[in-house]
Amino acid sequence: MLKPAALALGAGMLAMPAAAEVIRFEPTGPAQPAFEGRAFGEAGRYERLAARATIALDPTDPRNAVIADIALAPRNAQGRVEAVAEVVVLRPAEPFRGNGTLLVEVPNRGRELAGQLYNEGPANGLMNGTNPGNGFLMRQGLTLVWVGWQADIPPGEGRGAGLRLEAPVVPGITGASREEFLFDHMTSPVTVPLTYPAAGEQGATLTVRGRFEDARQTPAGLSFRFLDPSRIEITRPAGFDAGALYEFTYTAKDPRVQGMAFAAMRDVAAFLLRERGAGNPLAANGRVSVDRAVLHGVSQSGRFVRDFLYLGFNEDERGRQVYDAMLPHIPGTRRTFTNARFAQPGRNPTPHGDRLYPADQFPFTYATTQDHLTGARDGLLQRCRVSGTCPRIMQTDSEYEFWGARAALLVTDTRGNHVELPPEVRAYAMTGHPHFSAGDAVASRLDRCALPVNPLHAGAPMRALLVAMEEWMREGVQPPATRYPMRAQGTLVPAEGLYAGLPLLGYRGAYGPAQLVDNSVMPPVVRGEYTVLLPRADADGNAIGGVRNVMLEVPRATYTGWNPRAEGFAPGALCYNTGAVVPFAATRAEREAAGDPRPSIEERYASPEAYVTAVRAAAERLAAERLMLAEDVEAAVTAAREDRLARLKR
């Protein structure tokens, strides 16, 4: 368990007024025992509480005025704009037995992912209080909170698995909106939803193209019809495969003030941290059981964390810092399409699709740099520097983010020159990892990907880094130094020539570019391109820089962060969110027969026990560098002994 927090609060905080931005915090029922009453070390048993939090924002406050269309939104009798966020709290049943840290996870499309990442449990197992996995987060004594922020999640979706934000609609507004569809199947006709209802059918258009780089087409056989204002049916033409991109533009109406999502994440956390009255489920007898907060997000919600910071929302309406630390996981250098009229926060720019949505535009990194295409100077820390509310930050990325999410721009400028991260920022790349995988994943096949899908799971390094984050935040103990491919270290290089000695991998130089997109026109137009570099690989095809886990240090396969698309699914492009795994041959004779230049298993390891010994040595090195916990060292050795570590078996 992490070191318990000092729960005594200073006299200055006692004198602070309650955060009034949350005007109602209403449980939807009594707190329920979680995980069938199981206890977790010093923290004991946990309880789950679901609630609805109503926030009310002053649209004239400069801290709120950045929210798109808030000045046009309906107001209550006090002149404030209201929204309601669904909230789930997972707390120790005896709150002051916890470690005092509030971990707020931004839901990913309404779902919880922390349990899959740290606890290696099932989806939503923590948020629903049903399955704790390995119990890691509870054994640390953390209080966990999820706050709904997406207003485009339908009510009732999954109930308990689809937290949402009820944001106000701006009346009387219409405008151009665009939907892009990548089906990865050949069904036709196909019914698809529209993010916003159509104001009418006039002027709506549909185009198709085989790959992003191709010209938009309107061939014979391509058609659409409105089923109602929020759905269309698309009939697909001959001559295009399952990976074709369909783009629909139309006049939409009823935009939501989706940018209030950032205020919800700010104000609910401030309320839970500081409100000492009976309305706060974390307060008792005039005290609050948490005194520090970490904002955490995975993938889409990791991008939300970067946006939250960039837009200045770590300062509440009273000028106070909300989150002490932030941990965006696998965002690359993207943000979100959230704070805009007709926003679509679910959009995910990939190497193949969704590339024109304004979700990954400059600035890309935390340091202040210059956009050489526009001359603008900016950085993700600009606003919090002015307000004095910058948190400690650990950004963690998989290797996929370099191929699919322009991760190199975290440590380079827009021309590809090396950039140092600010002192309160650390970056760690999970070498050889796909975007995200479950704890029990094994190598498998996806029809859209040419190579077997990489199963590596980031739980072990992420657990170690979360412990290091707590020590950094509470005690000032410096965390492990940044471990990320770098131009200055020769581990970040251009795409040309990568994997030249390994034709069996089938790499053709593809990656997701970083582009300057002009969204003032419809459809958007690319106005320029930034330099994107990629991780340098060793002779086995495994990347050199970053956090190399035992599967990379003691390899039995090549693990990549990219995977080519298969025939019939836009071949030549890359699969989104996946990496690839290509096992080594078992014997020298087998690899020579296949023309594989990578040494075989028998050539690398004299015996199974020699392999286990090498795994232990690699794991202990990682533990000495604070990139692996002792419990995970032993788990890795056991898995190696049982021949489970390579994660290659079905």
XYZ file of C-alpha atoms in Angstrom:
650
model
C 0.000 0.000 0.000
C 1.234 3.489 -0.776
C 2.192 5.709 2.132
C -0.998 7.097 3.796
C -1.612 10.799 3.426
C -1.596 13.188 6.346
C -5.300 13.842 6.771
C -5.036 16.922 8.969
C -6.063 19.998 7.011
C -4.536 23.422 7.531
C -6.432 26.342 9.022
C -6.331 28.189 5.701
C -8.241 25.394 3.971
C -10.740 25.220 6.812
C -11.594 28.846 6.129
C -12.220 28.277 2.403
C -15.834 28.387 1.257
C -17.280 25.316 -0.349
C -17.002 24.992 -4.101
C -20.384 26.248 -5.260
C -19.985 25.233 -8.911
C -21.501 21.803 -8.060
C -24.952 22.929 -6.961
C -26.361 19.436 -6.465
C -24.713 16.066 -5.826
C -27.524 13.547 -5.736
C -26.911 9.828 -5.141
C -29.166 7.646 -7.262
C -29.349 5.153 -4.387
C -27.488 4.147 -1.230
C -23.831 3.119 -1.331
C -23.474 -0.609 -2.023
C -20.737 -3.037 -0.948
C -18.317 -3.632 -3.815
C -16.657 -6.900 -4.821
C -18.915 -8.958 -2.525
C -17.363 -7.390 0.555
C -13.776 -8.438 -0.172
C -11.114 -6.570 1.857
C -7.926 -5.110 0.361
C -5.094 -4.849 2.887
C -4.990 -1.686 4.987
C -7.754 -0.069 2.902
C -10.249 -2.748 3.859
C -13.562 -3.141 2.063
C -14.840 -0.865 -0.721
C -18.218 0.684 -1.498
C -19.721 1.887 -4.768
C -21.919 4.967 -5.008
C -23.614 6.261 -8.184
C -24.743 9.890 -8.334
C -25.728 12.794 -10.561
C -23.725 16.004 -10.200
C -25.252 19.257 -11.441
C -22.758 21.993 -12.275
C -23.716 25.630 -12.837
C -21.255 27.854 -14.696
C -20.967 31.606 -14.900
C -20.534 32.102 -18.662
C -18.841 35.477 -18.115
C -16.062 34.027 -15.939
C -12.879 33.975 -18.060
C -12.221 30.439 -16.847
C -15.497 29.332 -18.451
C -15.655 31.724 -21.399
C -13.282 29.459 -23.351
C -16.143 26.916 -23.648
C -17.562 27.054 -27.165
C -21.111 28.486 -27.347
C -21.543 28.816 -23.574
C -22.582 32.450 -24.047
C -25.488 31.243 -26.244
C -26.679 28.476 -23.933
C -29.885 28.646 -21.866
C -29.373 29.956 -18.306
C -31.019 29.296 -14.972
C -32.587 31.964 -12.746
C -29.152 32.926 -11.436
C -27.796 33.478 -14.949
C -25.714 30.303 -14.932
C -25.504 27.476 -17.459
C -26.241 24.024 -16.051
C -25.180 20.513 -17.041
C -25.533 17.164 -15.269
C -22.716 14.591 -15.103
C -23.247 10.975 -14.129
C -20.687 10.029 -11.466
C -19.499 6.782 -9.884
C -17.444 6.776 -6.663
C -15.512 3.700 -5.501
C -14.252 4.429 -1.972
C -12.985 2.542 1.063
C -15.997 1.677 3.229
C -14.061 3.290 6.090
C -12.890 6.330 4.076
C -9.987 7.356 6.300
C -8.341 3.957 5.848
C -7.525 4.992 2.279
C -4.259 6.636 1.274
C -5.817 10.064 0.691
C -5.419 10.121 -3.092
C -8.392 10.675 -5.380
C -7.837 9.049 -8.776
C -10.320 10.472 -11.283
C -10.472 8.418 -14.458
C -11.982 10.110 -17.486
C -14.284 7.434 -18.969
C -13.434 6.223 -22.450
C -16.696 6.428 -24.404
C -18.467 6.093 -21.077
C -16.409 3.057 -20.020
C -13.837 2.408 -17.303
C -10.415 1.134 -18.437
C -8.255 1.516 -15.303
C -9.333 -1.918 -14.109
C -8.136 -3.516 -17.328
C -4.863 -1.585 -17.288
C -3.718 -1.801 -13.659
C -5.830 -4.623 -12.216
C -5.909 -6.828 -15.339
C -9.637 -7.340 -14.818
C -12.622 -7.177 -17.179
C -14.074 -4.028 -18.746
C -16.041 -1.952 -16.210
C -15.293 -4.425 -13.433
C -14.148 -1.635 -11.115
C -16.730 0.983 -12.032
C -19.529 -1.531 -11.555
C -17.986 -2.850 -8.332
C -18.219 -6.418 -9.621
C -14.675 -7.619 -10.371
C -11.480 -6.182 -8.815
C -9.072 -8.182 -10.969
C -5.780 -8.415 -9.083
C -6.951 -5.698 -6.671
C -3.903 -3.463 -7.220
C -5.648 -0.064 -7.166
C -7.600 -0.954 -4.037
C -4.520 -2.357 -2.313
C -2.955 1.066 -2.821
C -5.858 2.603 -0.906
C -6.991 4.840 -3.768
C -10.423 6.436 -3.946
C -11.617 6.066 -7.549
C -14.076 8.327 -9.348
C -15.518 8.359 -12.864
C -17.269 11.461 -14.239
C -19.397 11.306 -17.390
C -18.282 13.869 -19.962
C -19.555 12.849 -23.402
C -22.925 14.301 -24.316
C -23.282 12.068 -27.388
C -23.595 8.789 -25.448
C -27.260 7.727 -25.660
C -29.145 7.577 -22.347
C -29.329 4.112 -20.862
C -26.455 2.698 -22.925
C -25.145 -0.212 -20.873
C -26.289 1.449 -17.633
C -23.288 1.568 -15.378
C -21.086 1.139 -18.447
C -21.985 4.329 -20.278
C -21.512 7.376 -18.050
C -22.595 10.521 -19.856
C -22.978 14.277 -19.590
C -26.344 15.938 -20.060
C -25.210 19.165 -21.706
C -27.544 21.957 -22.839
C -28.518 22.363 -26.465
C -28.024 25.738 -28.131
C -31.368 26.571 -29.759
C -31.780 27.970 -33.248
C -28.289 27.052 -34.480
C -27.570 25.172 -37.703
C -24.302 24.559 -39.495
C -22.216 22.241 -41.616
C -21.234 18.910 -40.064
C -19.317 15.953 -41.390
C -19.379 12.237 -40.629
C -16.765 9.717 -41.729
C -17.483 5.995 -41.782
C -14.975 3.139 -41.968
C -16.967 -0.087 -41.915
C -14.325 -2.837 -42.251
C -17.060 -5.093 -43.629
C -18.971 -5.343 -46.917
C -22.578 -5.116 -45.701
C -24.785 -3.040 -48.004
C -26.986 -1.204 -47.484
C -25.892 -0.171 -44.009
C -27.655 2.104 -41.509
C -25.520 4.644 -39.652
C -26.331 7.266 -36.996
C -25.598 10.977 -37.325
C -24.006 12.755 -34.383
C -26.476 15.647 -34.744
C -29.933 15.685 -36.316
C -30.138 17.059 -39.826
C -31.806 20.428 -40.283
C -33.014 19.171 -43.659
C -31.972 16.931 -46.521
C -31.039 19.658 -48.988
C -27.334 19.935 -49.771
C -26.302 16.662 -48.121
C -23.539 14.800 -49.988
C -21.845 11.408 -49.763
C -18.449 10.465 -51.230
C -16.176 7.426 -51.071
C -12.455 6.803 -51.478
C -10.382 3.655 -51.128
C -7.677 5.313 -49.041
C -7.292 8.724 -47.463
C -4.787 9.824 -50.108
C -7.236 9.115 -52.951
C -9.600 11.665 -54.455
C -13.193 11.651 -53.206
C -15.555 9.950 -55.648
C -19.293 9.689 -56.299
C -19.405 6.526 -58.458
C -22.489 4.836 -59.819
C -24.049 2.646 -57.174
C -23.191 4.969 -54.281
C -26.314 6.430 -52.696
C -27.898 7.349 -49.387
C -31.308 8.133 -47.992
C -32.514 9.645 -44.736
C -34.420 7.219 -42.520
C -35.085 10.057 -40.080
C -33.194 13.259 -39.132
C -30.642 11.250 -37.095
C -30.033 8.216 -39.364
C -29.130 7.542 -42.958
C -28.899 4.363 -45.003
C -25.850 4.034 -47.272
C -25.801 1.816 -50.357
C -22.224 0.960 -51.249
C -20.848 0.842 -54.795
C -18.898 -1.915 -56.494
C -15.140 -1.568 -56.779
C -14.386 -0.556 -53.179
C -13.219 -2.926 -50.466
C -14.152 -3.182 -46.785
C -11.629 -0.504 -45.781
C -13.041 2.302 -47.950
C -13.772 5.672 -46.332
C -17.266 7.152 -46.687
C -17.692 10.873 -45.995
C -21.096 12.440 -45.433
C -21.612 16.209 -45.137
C -24.924 17.802 -44.201
C -26.537 20.739 -42.413
C -26.930 19.854 -38.739
C -28.907 21.467 -35.960
C -29.108 21.500 -32.159
C -25.417 21.586 -31.154
C -24.705 20.721 -27.540
C -22.352 22.745 -25.343
C -20.016 19.756 -25.289
C -17.102 21.831 -23.945
C -18.809 21.864 -20.539
C -17.236 18.413 -20.181
C -14.005 20.066 -19.055
C -15.791 22.099 -16.400
C -17.543 18.963 -15.148
C -14.205 17.185 -14.694
C -12.861 20.274 -12.916
C -15.803 21.051 -10.663
C -16.742 17.545 -9.533
C -13.142 16.905 -8.455
C -12.952 20.279 -6.669
C -16.208 19.472 -4.867
C -14.998 16.041 -3.738
C -11.656 17.442 -2.585
C -12.917 20.498 -0.715
C -16.603 20.354 0.189
C -16.884 19.340 3.867
C -20.631 19.240 4.145
C -22.923 16.249 4.193
C -23.386 16.400 0.413
C -19.832 15.168 -0.242
C -19.641 11.357 -0.039
C -15.936 11.661 0.847
C -16.553 13.970 3.835
C -17.304 13.074 7.450
C -17.213 15.101 10.656
C -15.915 18.185 8.899
C -13.023 16.367 7.235
C -12.481 15.048 3.722
C -10.817 11.665 3.264
C -8.771 12.763 0.218
C -6.298 15.607 -0.059
C -4.653 15.000 -3.445
C -6.093 14.302 -6.880
C -4.750 12.648 -10.037
C -6.500 12.987 -13.405
C -6.090 9.848 -15.476
C -7.283 8.874 -18.934
C -6.673 6.066 -21.412
C -6.611 6.597 -25.193
C -9.544 8.907 -26.039
C -9.749 9.963 -22.411
C -5.963 10.431 -22.281
C -6.393 12.887 -25.124
C -9.101 14.579 -23.049
C -6.583 15.024 -20.203
C -4.189 16.847 -22.547
C -7.049 19.063 -23.751
C -8.172 19.737 -20.168
C -4.686 20.955 -19.296
C -4.209 22.986 -22.477
C -7.529 24.815 -22.111
C -6.701 25.903 -18.550
C -9.256 23.836 -16.647
C -6.865 22.835 -13.868
C -7.776 26.171 -12.283
C -11.237 26.218 -10.708
C -13.540 29.251 -10.522
C -11.882 30.293 -7.268
C -8.421 30.279 -8.833
C -7.294 27.104 -7.078
C -5.386 24.194 -8.591
C -7.598 21.107 -8.878
C -5.383 18.164 -9.849
C -1.919 17.705 -8.358
C -0.909 15.262 -11.080
C -2.057 14.033 -14.474
C -1.441 10.700 -16.136
C -2.582 10.606 -19.766
C -2.031 7.089 -21.110
C -1.641 6.364 -24.853
C -2.769 9.750 -26.235
C 0.251 10.372 -28.487
C 0.215 14.054 -29.402
C -3.508 14.176 -30.069
C -6.220 16.025 -28.194
C -9.993 15.812 -28.768
C -12.715 17.317 -30.952
C -14.698 18.397 -27.879
C -14.673 22.157 -27.383
C -16.341 23.180 -30.627
C -19.748 23.727 -32.167
C -20.991 20.392 -33.531
C -18.171 18.649 -31.662
C -17.570 14.906 -32.100
C -15.437 13.860 -29.108
C -15.445 10.212 -30.147
C -13.414 10.878 -33.289
C -10.050 9.090 -33.330
C -7.466 10.180 -35.913
C -5.655 7.029 -37.124
C -3.206 6.224 -39.943
C -6.198 5.531 -42.206
C -9.377 7.210 -40.968
C -10.698 10.289 -39.119
C -7.588 12.217 -40.140
C -9.253 15.559 -40.891
C -11.004 16.078 -37.571
C -9.476 18.830 -35.377
C -8.252 16.418 -32.722
C -4.483 16.524 -33.175
C -3.518 20.043 -34.130
C -0.639 22.202 -32.820
C 0.575 22.500 -30.073
C 1.686 18.899 -29.765
C 3.968 18.981 -26.738
C 4.141 20.468 -23.247
C 7.087 22.780 -23.946
C 6.481 26.002 -25.850
C 7.503 25.531 -29.488
C 6.860 27.235 -32.796
C 4.642 25.928 -35.579
C 6.877 26.491 -38.599
C 3.862 26.390 -40.941
C 1.857 29.146 -39.229
C 4.407 30.937 -37.042
C 2.311 30.328 -33.900
C 4.089 29.718 -30.576
C 2.287 27.599 -27.994
C 2.528 24.644 -25.621
C 0.208 22.540 -23.492
C 1.449 24.261 -20.300
C 0.917 27.849 -21.480
C -2.290 28.540 -19.531
C -1.379 26.725 -16.324
C 1.969 28.563 -16.282
C 0.080 31.872 -16.144
C -2.300 30.728 -13.385
C 0.306 28.779 -11.388
C -1.741 25.565 -11.610
C 0.552 23.219 -13.553
C 0.466 19.640 -12.222
C 3.128 16.961 -12.283
C 2.655 14.963 -15.471
C 3.524 11.461 -16.591
C 2.541 10.767 -20.198
C 2.768 7.128 -21.181
C 2.462 5.903 -24.755
C 2.614 2.575 -26.507
C 4.788 2.090 -29.564
C 1.626 2.256 -31.672
C 1.322 5.963 -30.867
C 4.442 6.689 -32.936
C 2.815 5.087 -35.980
C -0.785 6.108 -35.405
C -0.726 9.194 -33.179
C 2.392 11.234 -34.138
C 3.999 10.574 -30.725
C 7.416 11.777 -31.882
C 6.100 15.349 -31.765
C 6.034 15.061 -27.973
C 9.843 15.309 -28.022
C 10.496 17.205 -31.275
C 9.432 20.490 -32.776
C 7.356 20.614 -35.949
C 10.481 20.243 -38.100
C 11.690 17.148 -36.220
C 14.357 18.802 -34.041
C 14.869 17.563 -30.486
C 12.828 19.283 -27.744
C 13.408 18.910 -23.996
C 10.369 18.273 -21.832
C 9.671 20.731 -18.980
C 10.860 19.683 -15.502
C 7.380 18.715 -14.254
C 6.834 16.337 -17.196
C 8.018 12.772 -17.718
C 7.322 10.640 -20.784
C 7.535 6.862 -21.040
C 7.076 4.770 -24.179
C 6.029 1.135 -23.808
C 8.351 -0.318 -26.428
C 6.861 -2.965 -28.686
C 3.315 -2.474 -27.386
C 0.059 -2.137 -29.313
C -2.292 0.698 -28.422
C -4.106 -1.268 -25.690
C -4.711 -4.897 -24.838
C -6.364 -6.848 -22.045
C -4.331 -8.579 -19.365
C -5.200 -12.034 -20.717
C -4.588 -11.223 -24.389
C -2.666 -13.644 -26.606
C -1.551 -13.323 -30.196
C -4.554 -13.632 -32.488
C -5.777 -12.775 -35.966
C -7.993 -9.902 -37.085
C -9.360 -10.107 -40.599
C -8.413 -6.485 -41.340
C -4.739 -6.896 -40.279
C -2.084 -8.743 -42.276
C -0.023 -9.979 -39.296
C -1.004 -11.576 -35.976
C -2.072 -8.937 -33.471
C 0.397 -7.971 -30.759
C -0.905 -8.978 -27.280
C 1.535 -7.109 -24.987
C -0.124 -5.613 -21.920
C 1.202 -2.533 -20.118
C 0.050 -3.415 -16.608
C 3.447 -4.114 -15.042
C 5.222 -0.858 -16.010
C 2.085 1.193 -15.395
C 1.727 -0.151 -11.864
C 5.322 0.814 -11.119
C 4.859 4.272 -12.609
C 1.678 4.891 -10.611
C 3.602 4.118 -7.417
C 6.351 6.484 -8.570
C 3.775 9.172 -9.352
C 2.389 8.940 -5.816
C 5.865 9.312 -4.319
C 6.617 12.263 -6.609
C 3.344 13.995 -5.816
C 3.435 13.453 -2.044
C 7.084 13.303 -1.079
C 8.897 15.044 -3.918
C 10.815 11.871 -4.813
C 11.885 12.248 -8.415
C 10.377 9.541 -10.650
C 12.351 7.528 -13.188
C 13.830 9.703 -15.906
C 11.965 10.000 -19.194
C 12.273 6.815 -21.256
C 11.147 7.709 -24.763
C 12.663 7.410 -28.231
C 14.600 10.625 -28.846
C 16.139 12.310 -31.876
C 19.087 13.394 -29.706
C 19.760 9.774 -28.676
C 19.503 8.334 -32.171
C 16.463 6.236 -31.275
C 13.993 8.348 -33.265
C 14.577 8.263 -37.029
C 12.867 8.844 -40.399
C 10.738 6.054 -41.870
C 13.044 5.486 -44.835
C 14.996 2.258 -44.475
C 13.271 1.005 -41.336
C 13.192 -2.831 -41.210
C 15.198 -2.992 -44.431
C 16.817 -6.235 -43.287
C 13.503 -7.843 -42.350
C 11.363 -8.110 -45.506
C 9.264 -10.809 -43.815
C 7.582 -8.049 -41.767
C 6.184 -6.444 -44.923
C 6.778 -2.843 -43.830
C 6.167 -0.387 -46.705
C 6.934 2.913 -44.991
C 3.387 3.765 -43.906
C 2.607 5.815 -40.792
C 0.028 8.328 -39.677
C 1.189 11.793 -40.742
C 0.781 15.026 -38.779
C -0.970 17.587 -40.944
C -2.068 21.190 -40.700
C -5.800 20.938 -41.398
C -7.981 23.879 -42.356
C -11.390 23.218 -40.793
C -12.831 26.556 -41.882
C -13.954 24.902 -45.122
C -16.112 21.815 -45.673
C -14.768 19.290 -46.316
C -11.538 20.279 -44.516
C -8.329 20.762 -46.478
C -4.733 19.830 -45.643
C -2.537 22.963 -45.809
C 0.821 21.479 -44.802
C 2.649 18.657 -43.064
C 4.878 18.346 -40.010
C 7.875 16.055 -39.599
C 7.045 12.717 -37.986
C 9.836 10.396 -36.851
C 9.607 6.735 -35.819
C 11.341 4.417 -33.322
C 14.615 2.898 -34.459
C 14.621 -0.910 -34.359
C 17.330 -3.486 -33.668
C 18.233 -6.419 -35.914
C 15.256 -8.387 -34.578
C 12.846 -5.591 -35.510
C 12.252 -4.623 -31.865
C 12.485 -0.917 -31.074
C 15.472 0.294 -29.047
C 14.275 3.330 -27.095
C 11.666 3.575 -24.345
C 10.723 1.118 -21.604
C 11.681 -2.320 -22.912
C 9.894 -4.989 -20.910
C 11.194 -8.527 -20.461
C 9.570 -9.679 -23.719
C 11.792 -7.177 -25.557
C 14.900 -7.644 -23.426
C 14.663 -11.452 -23.595
C 12.779 -11.820 -26.879
C 11.120 -14.784 -28.493
C 9.445 -12.722 -31.211
C 9.399 -9.363 -32.952
C 6.814 -7.045 -31.398
C 5.854 -3.948 -33.364
C 3.540 -1.015 -32.761
C 2.213 -1.218 -36.330
C 0.419 -3.832 -38.413
C -0.297 -3.579 -42.164
C -3.889 -3.718 -43.362
C -4.787 -6.961 -45.088
C -5.942 -7.448 -48.666
C -9.563 -6.422 -48.944
C -9.215 -3.829 -46.172
C -7.340 -0.922 -47.828
C -3.975 -2.700 -48.138
C -0.977 -0.405 -47.892
C -2.446 1.511 -44.965
C -1.983 0.499 -41.329
C -4.472 -1.093 -38.954
C -5.667 1.255 -36.242
C -4.770 0.616 -32.576
C -2.951 -2.649 -33.213
C 0.637 -3.824 -33.393
C 2.007 -7.072 -34.770
C 3.872 -10.078 -33.414
C 6.076 -12.333 -35.547
C 7.578 -15.243 -33.547
C 11.148 -16.386 -33.988
C 11.736 -19.804 -35.511
C 12.178 -22.609 -32.986
C 15.341 -23.991 -34.600
C 18.155 -22.832 -36.825
C 17.087 -25.255 -39.543
C 13.556 -23.862 -39.465
C 14.665 -20.231 -39.769
C 17.149 -21.009 -42.557
C 14.454 -22.802 -44.505
C 12.223 -19.741 -44.130
C 15.020 -17.269 -44.959
C 14.558 -15.585 -41.587
C 17.680 -13.604 -40.543
C 16.595 -13.470 -36.884
C 18.349 -16.050 -34.671
C 16.082 -18.882 -33.606
C 15.016 -19.744 -30.053
C 17.538 -22.597 -29.824
C 20.340 -20.285 -30.977
C 19.475 -17.657 -28.358
C 18.827 -19.776 -25.274
C 20.820 -22.904 -24.440
C 17.975 -24.372 -22.405
C 14.563 -23.457 -20.973
C 16.252 -22.716 -17.661
C 18.700 -20.351 -19.359
C 15.710 -18.470 -20.742
C 14.122 -18.217 -17.275
C 17.409 -16.973 -15.809
C 17.631 -14.269 -18.467
C 14.058 -13.221 -17.763
C 14.758 -12.880 -14.039
C 17.856 -10.769 -14.685
C 15.937 -8.453 -17.050
C 13.006 -8.111 -14.642
C 15.295 -7.328 -11.720
C 17.026 -4.627 -13.780
C 13.640 -3.039 -14.494
C 12.732 -3.220 -10.812
C 16.027 -1.527 -9.876
C 15.081 1.280 -12.281
C 11.621 1.546 -10.614
C 9.908 0.423 -13.809
C 8.620 -2.852 -12.360
C 7.338 -3.865 -8.936
C 8.713 -6.842 -7.002
C 5.415 -8.710 -7.307
C 5.556 -8.351 -11.096
C 9.155 -9.582 -11.208
C 8.081 -12.849 -9.632
C 5.022 -13.067 -11.867
C 7.216 -12.670 -14.968
C 9.618 -15.374 -13.813
C 6.752 -17.758 -13.087
C 5.217 -17.072 -16.505
C 8.563 -17.708 -18.194
C 8.982 -20.980 -16.318
C 5.498 -22.060 -17.407
C 6.208 -20.914 -20.979
C 3.444 -18.262 -20.805
C 5.516 -15.090 -20.981
C 5.784 -14.825 -24.754
C 1.954 -14.621 -24.983
C 2.057 -16.288 -28.385
C -0.171 -19.270 -27.792
C -3.850 -19.340 -28.559
